[in-house]
Amino acid sequence: MAFATSRGLIAPEIAGPIAKTLVVGLVGYGLWANTHLRGLWFVGLGLFCNALVIFANKGHMPVSAEALYKVGMEAYIPKLQQQYDAVHTLLSESSRLWFLADVIPVQVLGYTNVISLGDVYLMVGIALTILDGALEAKRKAQEPLEIDLRF
């Protein structure tokens, strides 16, 4: 949706609510259906944090100009001022729950971005889910096989 709105294919007023409702609904259902996976609780917390700040800011995720400068992405500031996509806007004094917004500058192994606390929870949850799955597979591989060869 962000791509379509930035290209003028869909109006942000239409795309934004549709995209946000679909994401929260579909991801929320997936999390609910997989509550037995412990790492997904962090994913749910991340989704909740991001949804909270987006809904508190009338459907937009505020992005810190200061954080953008820190990672060399200041070229996005004019675009964010114009709300060029259906999701993001520039963080301002009127932004609510600013501490949950995209305020964390990240530059790691060629990855450069500005992320939120919710994004951190999402990444931790995904990593824990993958790790838990790998450890479970290893445990199962080490169990003795019980093969019944009787006829």
Short mmCIF file of N, CA and C in Angstrom, two decimals:
data_model
loop_
_atom_site.label_atom_id
_atom_site.label_comp_id
_atom_site.label_asym_id
_atom_site.label_seq_id
_atom_site.Cartn_x
_atom_site.Cartn_y
_atom_site.Cartn_z
N MET A 1 0.82 -1.18 0.00
CA MET A 1 0.00 0.00 0.00
C MET A 1 0.87 1.26 0.00
N ALA A 2 1.99 1.21 0.77
CA ALA A 2 2.87 2.38 0.81
C ALA A 2 3.41 2.67 -0.58
N PHE A 3 3.78 1.63 -1.32
CA PHE A 3 4.29 1.80 -2.68
C PHE A 3 3.21 2.40 -3.57
N ALA A 4 2.00 1.86 -3.48
CA ALA A 4 0.91 2.34 -4.34
C ALA A 4 0.54 3.78 -4.03
N THR A 5 0.54 4.15 -2.76
CA THR A 5 0.18 5.53 -2.43
C THR A 5 1.29 6.50 -2.80
N SER A 6 2.55 6.06 -2.65
CA SER A 6 3.65 6.96 -3.01
C SER A 6 3.72 7.19 -4.52
N ARG A 7 3.12 6.30 -5.32
CA ARG A 7 3.08 6.44 -6.77
C ARG A 7 1.78 7.08 -7.27
N GLY A 8 0.90 7.40 -6.34
CA GLY A 8 -0.36 8.03 -6.71
C GLY A 8 -1.40 7.08 -7.26
N LEU A 9 -1.21 5.77 -7.08
CA LEU A 9 -2.16 4.78 -7.59
C LEU A 9 -3.40 4.65 -6.72
N ILE A 10 -3.23 4.85 -5.43
CA ILE A 10 -4.34 4.76 -4.47
C ILE A 10 -4.22 5.95 -3.52
N ALA A 11 -5.33 6.56 -3.21
CA ALA A 11 -5.33 7.68 -2.27
C ALA A 11 -4.98 7.18 -0.87
N PRO A 12 -4.10 7.89 -0.16
CA PRO A 12 -3.72 7.46 1.20
C PRO A 12 -4.91 7.34 2.14
N GLU A 13 -5.93 8.17 1.93
CA GLU A 13 -7.12 8.12 2.80
C GLU A 13 -7.86 6.80 2.67
N ILE A 14 -7.71 6.14 1.52
CA ILE A 14 -8.37 4.85 1.28
C ILE A 14 -7.44 3.70 1.65
N ALA A 15 -6.19 3.79 1.18
CA ALA A 15 -5.25 2.70 1.38
C ALA A 15 -4.86 2.52 2.84
N GLY A 16 -4.69 3.62 3.56
CA GLY A 16 -4.24 3.53 4.95
C GLY A 16 -5.12 2.67 5.83
N PRO A 17 -6.39 3.01 5.96
CA PRO A 17 -7.26 2.21 6.83
C PRO A 17 -7.39 0.75 6.38
N ILE A 18 -7.41 0.53 5.06
CA ILE A 18 -7.51 -0.85 4.56
C ILE A 18 -6.28 -1.64 4.96
N ALA A 19 -5.10 -1.08 4.70
CA ALA A 19 -3.85 -1.78 5.00
C ALA A 19 -3.71 -2.06 6.50
N LYS A 20 -4.00 -1.07 7.31
CA LYS A 20 -3.82 -1.23 8.75
C LYS A 20 -4.80 -2.26 9.32
N THR A 21 -6.01 -2.24 8.85
CA THR A 21 -7.01 -3.20 9.33
C THR A 21 -6.62 -4.62 8.91
N LEU A 22 -6.19 -4.78 7.66
CA LEU A 22 -5.77 -6.10 7.20
C LEU A 22 -4.57 -6.62 7.97
N VAL A 23 -3.58 -5.78 8.20
CA VAL A 23 -2.38 -6.23 8.92
C VAL A 23 -2.74 -6.66 10.33
N VAL A 24 -3.42 -5.81 11.06
CA VAL A 24 -3.76 -6.13 12.44
C VAL A 24 -4.66 -7.37 12.49
N GLY A 25 -5.62 -7.44 11.62
CA GLY A 25 -6.53 -8.59 11.62
C GLY A 25 -5.86 -9.90 11.25
N LEU A 26 -5.13 -9.92 10.15
CA LEU A 26 -4.51 -11.16 9.70
C LEU A 26 -3.36 -11.61 10.61
N VAL A 27 -2.51 -10.68 10.98
CA VAL A 27 -1.40 -11.04 11.88
C VAL A 27 -1.95 -11.43 13.25
N GLY A 28 -2.93 -10.68 13.72
CA GLY A 28 -3.54 -11.02 15.00
C GLY A 28 -4.14 -12.42 15.00
N TYR A 29 -4.82 -12.78 13.92
CA TYR A 29 -5.37 -14.14 13.82
C TYR A 29 -4.25 -15.18 13.82
N GLY A 30 -3.20 -14.92 13.06
CA GLY A 30 -2.07 -15.85 13.01
C GLY A 30 -1.43 -16.04 14.37
N LEU A 31 -1.29 -14.96 15.11
CA LEU A 31 -0.72 -15.05 16.45
C LEU A 31 -1.64 -15.83 17.39
N TRP A 32 -2.93 -15.55 17.30
CA TRP A 32 -3.90 -16.23 18.15
C TRP A 32 -3.90 -17.74 17.86
N ALA A 33 -3.78 -18.11 16.59
CA ALA A 33 -3.80 -19.52 16.21
C ALA A 33 -2.51 -20.24 16.60
N ASN A 34 -1.47 -19.50 16.94
CA ASN A 34 -0.18 -20.11 17.27
C ASN A 34 0.34 -19.68 18.64
N THR A 35 -0.55 -19.55 19.59
CA THR A 35 -0.14 -19.10 20.92
C THR A 35 0.79 -20.08 21.61
N HIS A 36 0.87 -21.30 21.12
CA HIS A 36 1.78 -22.29 21.72
C HIS A 36 3.25 -21.98 21.41
N LEU A 37 3.51 -21.12 20.43
CA LEU A 37 4.87 -20.71 20.10
C LEU A 37 5.23 -19.51 20.96
N ARG A 38 6.10 -19.70 21.94
CA ARG A 38 6.39 -18.68 22.94
C ARG A 38 6.95 -17.39 22.34
N GLY A 39 7.77 -17.48 21.33
CA GLY A 39 8.36 -16.28 20.72
C GLY A 39 7.33 -15.36 20.10
N LEU A 40 6.20 -15.93 19.70
CA LEU A 40 5.17 -15.12 19.06
C LEU A 40 4.48 -14.18 20.05
N TRP A 41 4.67 -14.41 21.34
CA TRP A 41 4.13 -13.46 22.31
C TRP A 41 4.84 -12.11 22.17
N PHE A 42 6.15 -12.14 21.86
CA PHE A 42 6.88 -10.89 21.61
C PHE A 42 6.40 -10.25 20.31
N VAL A 43 6.11 -11.06 19.32
CA VAL A 43 5.58 -10.53 18.06
C VAL A 43 4.25 -9.83 18.33
N GLY A 44 3.42 -10.45 19.14
CA GLY A 44 2.14 -9.83 19.50
C GLY A 44 2.32 -8.52 20.25
N LEU A 45 3.30 -8.49 21.14
CA LEU A 45 3.59 -7.25 21.88
C LEU A 45 4.05 -6.16 20.91
N GLY A 46 4.90 -6.53 19.95
CA GLY A 46 5.37 -5.57 18.94
C GLY A 46 4.23 -5.05 18.09
N LEU A 47 3.36 -5.95 17.66
CA LEU A 47 2.19 -5.55 16.88
C LEU A 47 1.31 -4.61 17.68
N PHE A 48 1.11 -4.92 18.95
CA PHE A 48 0.29 -4.07 19.81
C PHE A 48 0.90 -2.68 19.95
N CYS A 49 2.22 -2.61 20.22
CA CYS A 49 2.89 -1.31 20.36
C CYS A 49 2.77 -0.48 19.09
N ASN A 50 3.03 -1.10 17.94
CA ASN A 50 2.95 -0.37 16.68
C ASN A 50 1.52 0.06 16.37
N ALA A 51 0.56 -0.82 16.61
CA ALA A 51 -0.84 -0.46 16.36
C ALA A 51 -1.27 0.67 17.29
N LEU A 52 -0.83 0.63 18.53
CA LEU A 52 -1.20 1.65 19.51
C LEU A 52 -0.73 3.03 19.07
N VAL A 53 0.54 3.16 18.69
CA VAL A 53 1.07 4.46 18.28
C VAL A 53 0.45 4.92 16.96
N ILE A 54 0.19 4.00 16.05
CA ILE A 54 -0.43 4.36 14.78
C ILE A 54 -1.86 4.87 15.00
N PHE A 55 -2.63 4.15 15.79
CA PHE A 55 -4.01 4.59 16.03
C PHE A 55 -4.05 5.88 16.85
N ALA A 56 -3.09 6.06 17.76
CA ALA A 56 -3.04 7.29 18.56
C ALA A 56 -2.69 8.51 17.71
N ASN A 57 -2.06 8.27 16.55
CA ASN A 57 -1.66 9.36 15.67
C ASN A 57 -2.46 9.36 14.38
N LYS A 58 -3.74 9.07 14.50
CA LYS A 58 -4.70 9.14 13.40
C LYS A 58 -4.27 8.32 12.18
N GLY A 59 -3.74 7.13 12.46
CA GLY A 59 -3.41 6.21 11.38
C GLY A 59 -2.02 6.34 10.80
N HIS A 60 -1.15 7.09 11.43
CA HIS A 60 0.21 7.27 10.91
C HIS A 60 1.26 6.93 11.96
N MET A 61 2.36 6.37 11.50
CA MET A 61 3.52 6.10 12.36
C MET A 61 4.47 7.28 12.27
N PRO A 62 4.63 8.04 13.36
CA PRO A 62 5.57 9.15 13.34
C PRO A 62 7.02 8.66 13.24
N VAL A 63 7.84 9.40 12.50
CA VAL A 63 9.25 9.07 12.31
C VAL A 63 10.08 10.27 12.75
N SER A 64 11.10 10.03 13.55
CA SER A 64 11.94 11.09 14.10
C SER A 64 12.91 11.63 13.04
N ALA A 65 12.88 12.95 12.84
CA ALA A 65 13.83 13.60 11.93
C ALA A 65 15.25 13.46 12.46
N GLU A 66 15.41 13.58 13.77
CA GLU A 66 16.74 13.45 14.39
C GLU A 66 17.33 12.06 14.12
N ALA A 67 16.52 11.03 14.25
CA ALA A 67 16.99 9.66 13.99
C ALA A 67 17.33 9.48 12.51
N LEU A 68 16.52 10.10 11.63
CA LEU A 68 16.81 10.02 10.20
C LEU A 68 18.17 10.66 9.88
N TYR A 69 18.47 11.79 10.50
CA TYR A 69 19.77 12.44 10.32
C TYR A 69 20.91 11.53 10.79
N LYS A 70 20.71 10.85 11.90
CA LYS A 70 21.76 10.00 12.48
C LYS A 70 22.15 8.85 11.55
N VAL A 71 21.20 8.38 10.73
CA VAL A 71 21.51 7.26 9.83
C VAL A 71 21.67 7.70 8.38
N GLY A 72 21.70 9.02 8.15
CA GLY A 72 21.91 9.52 6.80
C GLY A 72 20.71 9.41 5.89
N MET A 73 19.52 9.40 6.45
CA MET A 73 18.29 9.27 5.66
C MET A 73 17.48 10.56 5.68
N GLU A 74 18.15 11.70 5.83
CA GLU A 74 17.44 12.98 5.92
C GLU A 74 16.68 13.34 4.65
N ALA A 75 16.99 12.70 3.53
CA ALA A 75 16.26 12.96 2.28
C ALA A 75 14.78 12.59 2.40
N TYR A 76 14.43 11.76 3.37
CA TYR A 76 13.03 11.35 3.56
C TYR A 76 12.20 12.40 4.31
N ILE A 77 12.86 13.35 4.94
CA ILE A 77 12.13 14.32 5.76
C ILE A 77 11.09 15.10 4.95
N PRO A 78 11.43 15.68 3.78
CA PRO A 78 10.39 16.39 3.01
C PRO A 78 9.24 15.47 2.58
N LYS A 79 9.56 14.23 2.26
CA LYS A 79 8.51 13.27 1.88
C LYS A 79 7.58 13.00 3.06
N LEU A 80 8.17 12.83 4.24
CA LEU A 80 7.36 12.58 5.42
C LEU A 80 6.50 13.78 5.79
N GLN A 81 6.99 14.98 5.55
CA GLN A 81 6.20 16.18 5.81
C GLN A 81 4.97 16.22 4.92
N GLN A 82 5.08 15.65 3.73
CA GLN A 82 3.96 15.63 2.79
C GLN A 82 3.11 14.37 2.94
N GLN A 83 3.48 13.49 3.89
CA GLN A 83 2.80 12.21 4.08
C GLN A 83 2.67 11.48 2.75
N TYR A 84 3.83 11.18 2.16
CA TYR A 84 3.88 10.58 0.83
C TYR A 84 3.38 9.15 0.78
N ASP A 85 3.26 8.48 1.91
CA ASP A 85 2.67 7.14 1.90
C ASP A 85 1.54 7.07 2.92
N ALA A 86 0.88 5.94 2.96
CA ALA A 86 -0.31 5.79 3.80
C ALA A 86 0.00 5.50 5.25
N VAL A 87 1.27 5.34 5.60
CA VAL A 87 1.61 4.89 6.94
C VAL A 87 2.41 5.92 7.74
N HIS A 88 3.42 6.53 7.15
CA HIS A 88 4.39 7.33 7.92
C HIS A 88 4.14 8.83 7.84
N THR A 89 4.57 9.51 8.90
CA THR A 89 4.53 10.96 8.96
C THR A 89 5.71 11.43 9.81
N LEU A 90 6.05 12.68 9.73
CA LEU A 90 7.17 13.21 10.51
C LEU A 90 6.73 13.43 11.97
N LEU A 91 7.56 13.01 12.89
CA LEU A 91 7.30 13.19 14.31
C LEU A 91 7.28 14.69 14.63
N SER A 92 6.28 15.11 15.38
CA SER A 92 6.18 16.52 15.76
C SER A 92 5.80 16.62 17.23
N GLU A 93 5.70 17.85 17.71
CA GLU A 93 5.32 18.06 19.11
C GLU A 93 3.92 17.54 19.41
N SER A 94 3.07 17.48 18.40
CA SER A 94 1.71 17.00 18.61
C SER A 94 1.59 15.48 18.49
N SER A 95 2.67 14.80 18.15
CA SER A 95 2.64 13.34 18.04
C SER A 95 2.40 12.72 19.41
N ARG A 96 1.53 11.75 19.43
CA ARG A 96 1.22 11.05 20.68
C ARG A 96 2.04 9.77 20.78
N LEU A 97 2.34 9.40 22.00
CA LEU A 97 3.11 8.18 22.29
C LEU A 97 4.41 8.15 21.49
N TRP A 98 5.12 9.27 21.45
CA TRP A 98 6.32 9.41 20.64
C TRP A 98 7.36 8.33 20.94
N PHE A 99 7.40 7.85 22.17
CA PHE A 99 8.38 6.84 22.56
C PHE A 99 8.13 5.49 21.90
N LEU A 100 6.94 5.28 21.33
CA LEU A 100 6.62 4.06 20.59
C LEU A 100 6.77 4.26 19.08
N ALA A 101 7.09 5.48 18.66
CA ALA A 101 7.21 5.80 17.23
C ALA A 101 8.56 5.33 16.69
N ASP A 102 8.81 5.57 15.42
CA ASP A 102 10.09 5.24 14.80
C ASP A 102 11.12 6.27 15.25
N VAL A 103 11.80 5.97 16.36
CA VAL A 103 12.76 6.91 16.94
C VAL A 103 14.14 6.28 17.17
N ILE A 104 14.30 5.01 16.83
CA ILE A 104 15.55 4.30 17.09
C ILE A 104 16.35 4.19 15.79
N PRO A 105 17.49 4.93 15.70
CA PRO A 105 18.31 4.83 14.49
C PRO A 105 19.12 3.53 14.50
N VAL A 106 19.14 2.85 13.35
CA VAL A 106 19.84 1.56 13.27
C VAL A 106 20.75 1.54 12.04
N GLN A 107 22.00 1.18 12.26
CA GLN A 107 22.95 0.94 11.19
C GLN A 107 23.74 -0.30 11.57
N VAL A 108 23.35 -1.45 11.01
CA VAL A 108 23.98 -2.72 11.34
C VAL A 108 24.21 -3.52 10.07
N LEU A 109 25.45 -3.88 9.80
CA LEU A 109 25.79 -4.74 8.66
C LEU A 109 25.14 -4.29 7.36
N GLY A 110 25.20 -3.02 7.07
CA GLY A 110 24.64 -2.50 5.83
C GLY A 110 23.15 -2.19 5.89
N TYR A 111 22.50 -2.55 6.98
CA TYR A 111 21.09 -2.24 7.15
C TYR A 111 20.98 -0.88 7.83
N THR A 112 20.28 0.03 7.19
CA THR A 112 20.09 1.38 7.73
C THR A 112 18.61 1.69 7.75
N ASN A 113 18.11 2.07 8.92
CA ASN A 113 16.70 2.40 9.03
C ASN A 113 16.45 3.10 10.36
N VAL A 114 15.24 3.54 10.54
CA VAL A 114 14.77 4.08 11.81
C VAL A 114 13.59 3.20 12.21
N ILE A 115 13.68 2.61 13.40
CA ILE A 115 12.67 1.64 13.81
C ILE A 115 12.05 2.05 15.15
N SER A 116 11.01 1.33 15.52
CA SER A 116 10.29 1.60 16.77
C SER A 116 10.55 0.50 17.78
N LEU A 117 10.14 0.73 19.02
CA LEU A 117 10.23 -0.29 20.05
C LEU A 117 9.41 -1.52 19.64
N GLY A 118 8.25 -1.28 19.02
CA GLY A 118 7.44 -2.39 18.53
C GLY A 118 8.18 -3.23 17.50
N ASP A 119 8.95 -2.58 16.63
CA ASP A 119 9.76 -3.31 15.65
C ASP A 119 10.81 -4.18 16.33
N VAL A 120 11.39 -3.65 17.42
CA VAL A 120 12.37 -4.43 18.17
C VAL A 120 11.71 -5.68 18.74
N TYR A 121 10.54 -5.52 19.36
CA TYR A 121 9.81 -6.68 19.88
C TYR A 121 9.49 -7.67 18.77
N LEU A 122 9.07 -7.17 17.62
CA LEU A 122 8.77 -8.05 16.49
C LEU A 122 9.99 -8.86 16.09
N MET A 123 11.15 -8.21 15.96
CA MET A 123 12.37 -8.92 15.54
C MET A 123 12.81 -9.93 16.59
N VAL A 124 12.73 -9.55 17.87
CA VAL A 124 13.10 -10.49 18.94
C VAL A 124 12.16 -11.70 18.91
N GLY A 125 10.88 -11.46 18.75
CA GLY A 125 9.91 -12.54 18.71
C GLY A 125 10.13 -13.48 17.54
N ILE A 126 10.42 -12.93 16.38
CA ILE A 126 10.69 -13.77 15.21
C ILE A 126 11.95 -14.59 15.43
N ALA A 127 13.01 -13.97 15.95
CA ALA A 127 14.26 -14.69 16.21
C ALA A 127 14.04 -15.80 17.23
N LEU A 128 13.30 -15.52 18.30
CA LEU A 128 13.03 -16.55 19.31
C LEU A 128 12.21 -17.70 18.74
N THR A 129 11.26 -17.39 17.87
CA THR A 129 10.43 -18.43 17.26
C THR A 129 11.28 -19.33 16.37
N ILE A 130 12.17 -18.73 15.59
CA ILE A 130 13.06 -19.53 14.72
C ILE A 130 14.00 -20.37 15.57
N LEU A 131 14.60 -19.77 16.60
CA LEU A 131 15.51 -20.49 17.48
C LEU A 131 14.80 -21.64 18.18
N ASP A 132 13.61 -21.40 18.69
CA ASP A 132 12.85 -22.43 19.37
C ASP A 132 12.54 -23.59 18.41
N GLY A 133 12.18 -23.25 17.18
CA GLY A 133 11.91 -24.30 16.19
C GLY A 133 13.14 -25.11 15.86
N ALA A 134 14.29 -24.45 15.74
CA ALA A 134 15.54 -25.16 15.45
C ALA A 134 15.93 -26.07 16.61
N LEU A 135 15.78 -25.58 17.84
CA LEU A 135 16.12 -26.40 19.00
C LEU A 135 15.18 -27.59 19.14
N GLU A 136 13.91 -27.39 18.83
CA GLU A 136 12.94 -28.49 18.87
C GLU A 136 13.28 -29.55 17.82
N ALA A 137 13.68 -29.11 16.64
CA ALA A 137 14.07 -30.05 15.59
C ALA A 137 15.31 -30.84 16.01
N LYS A 138 16.25 -30.16 16.66
CA LYS A 138 17.47 -30.84 17.14
C LYS A 138 17.12 -31.87 18.20
N ARG A 139 16.23 -31.52 19.13
CA ARG A 139 15.82 -32.47 20.17
C ARG A 139 15.17 -33.69 19.56
N LYS A 140 14.31 -33.49 18.58
CA LYS A 140 13.64 -34.62 17.93
C LYS A 140 14.62 -35.48 17.17
N ALA A 141 15.63 -34.87 16.57
CA ALA A 141 16.62 -35.63 15.81
C ALA A 141 17.49 -36.48 16.73
N GLN A 142 17.65 -36.09 17.98
CA GLN A 142 18.49 -36.82 18.91
C GLN A 142 17.73 -37.92 19.66
N GLU A 143 16.42 -37.94 19.52
CA GLU A 143 15.64 -38.98 20.18
C GLU A 143 15.88 -40.31 19.47
N PRO A 144 15.95 -41.40 20.24
CA PRO A 144 16.14 -42.71 19.60
C PRO A 144 14.90 -43.06 18.77
N LEU A 145 15.17 -43.66 17.62
CA LEU A 145 14.07 -44.08 16.76
C LEU A 145 13.47 -45.36 17.29
N GLU A 146 12.18 -45.45 17.31
CA GLU A 146 11.50 -46.66 17.71
C GLU A 146 10.78 -47.21 16.48
N ILE A 147 11.41 -48.18 15.88
CA ILE A 147 10.86 -48.77 14.66
C ILE A 147 10.39 -50.18 14.98
N ASP A 148 9.15 -50.45 14.68
CA ASP A 148 8.58 -51.78 14.91
C ASP A 148 8.79 -52.60 13.64
N LEU A 149 9.69 -53.60 13.74
CA LEU A 149 9.99 -54.43 12.57
C LEU A 149 9.25 -55.77 12.59
N ARG A 150 8.28 -55.92 13.45
CA ARG A 150 7.51 -57.17 13.50
C ARG A 150 6.53 -57.23 12.34
N PHE A 151 6.34 -58.45 11.85
CA PHE A 151 5.37 -58.67 10.76
C PHE A 151 4.20 -59.45 11.23
#
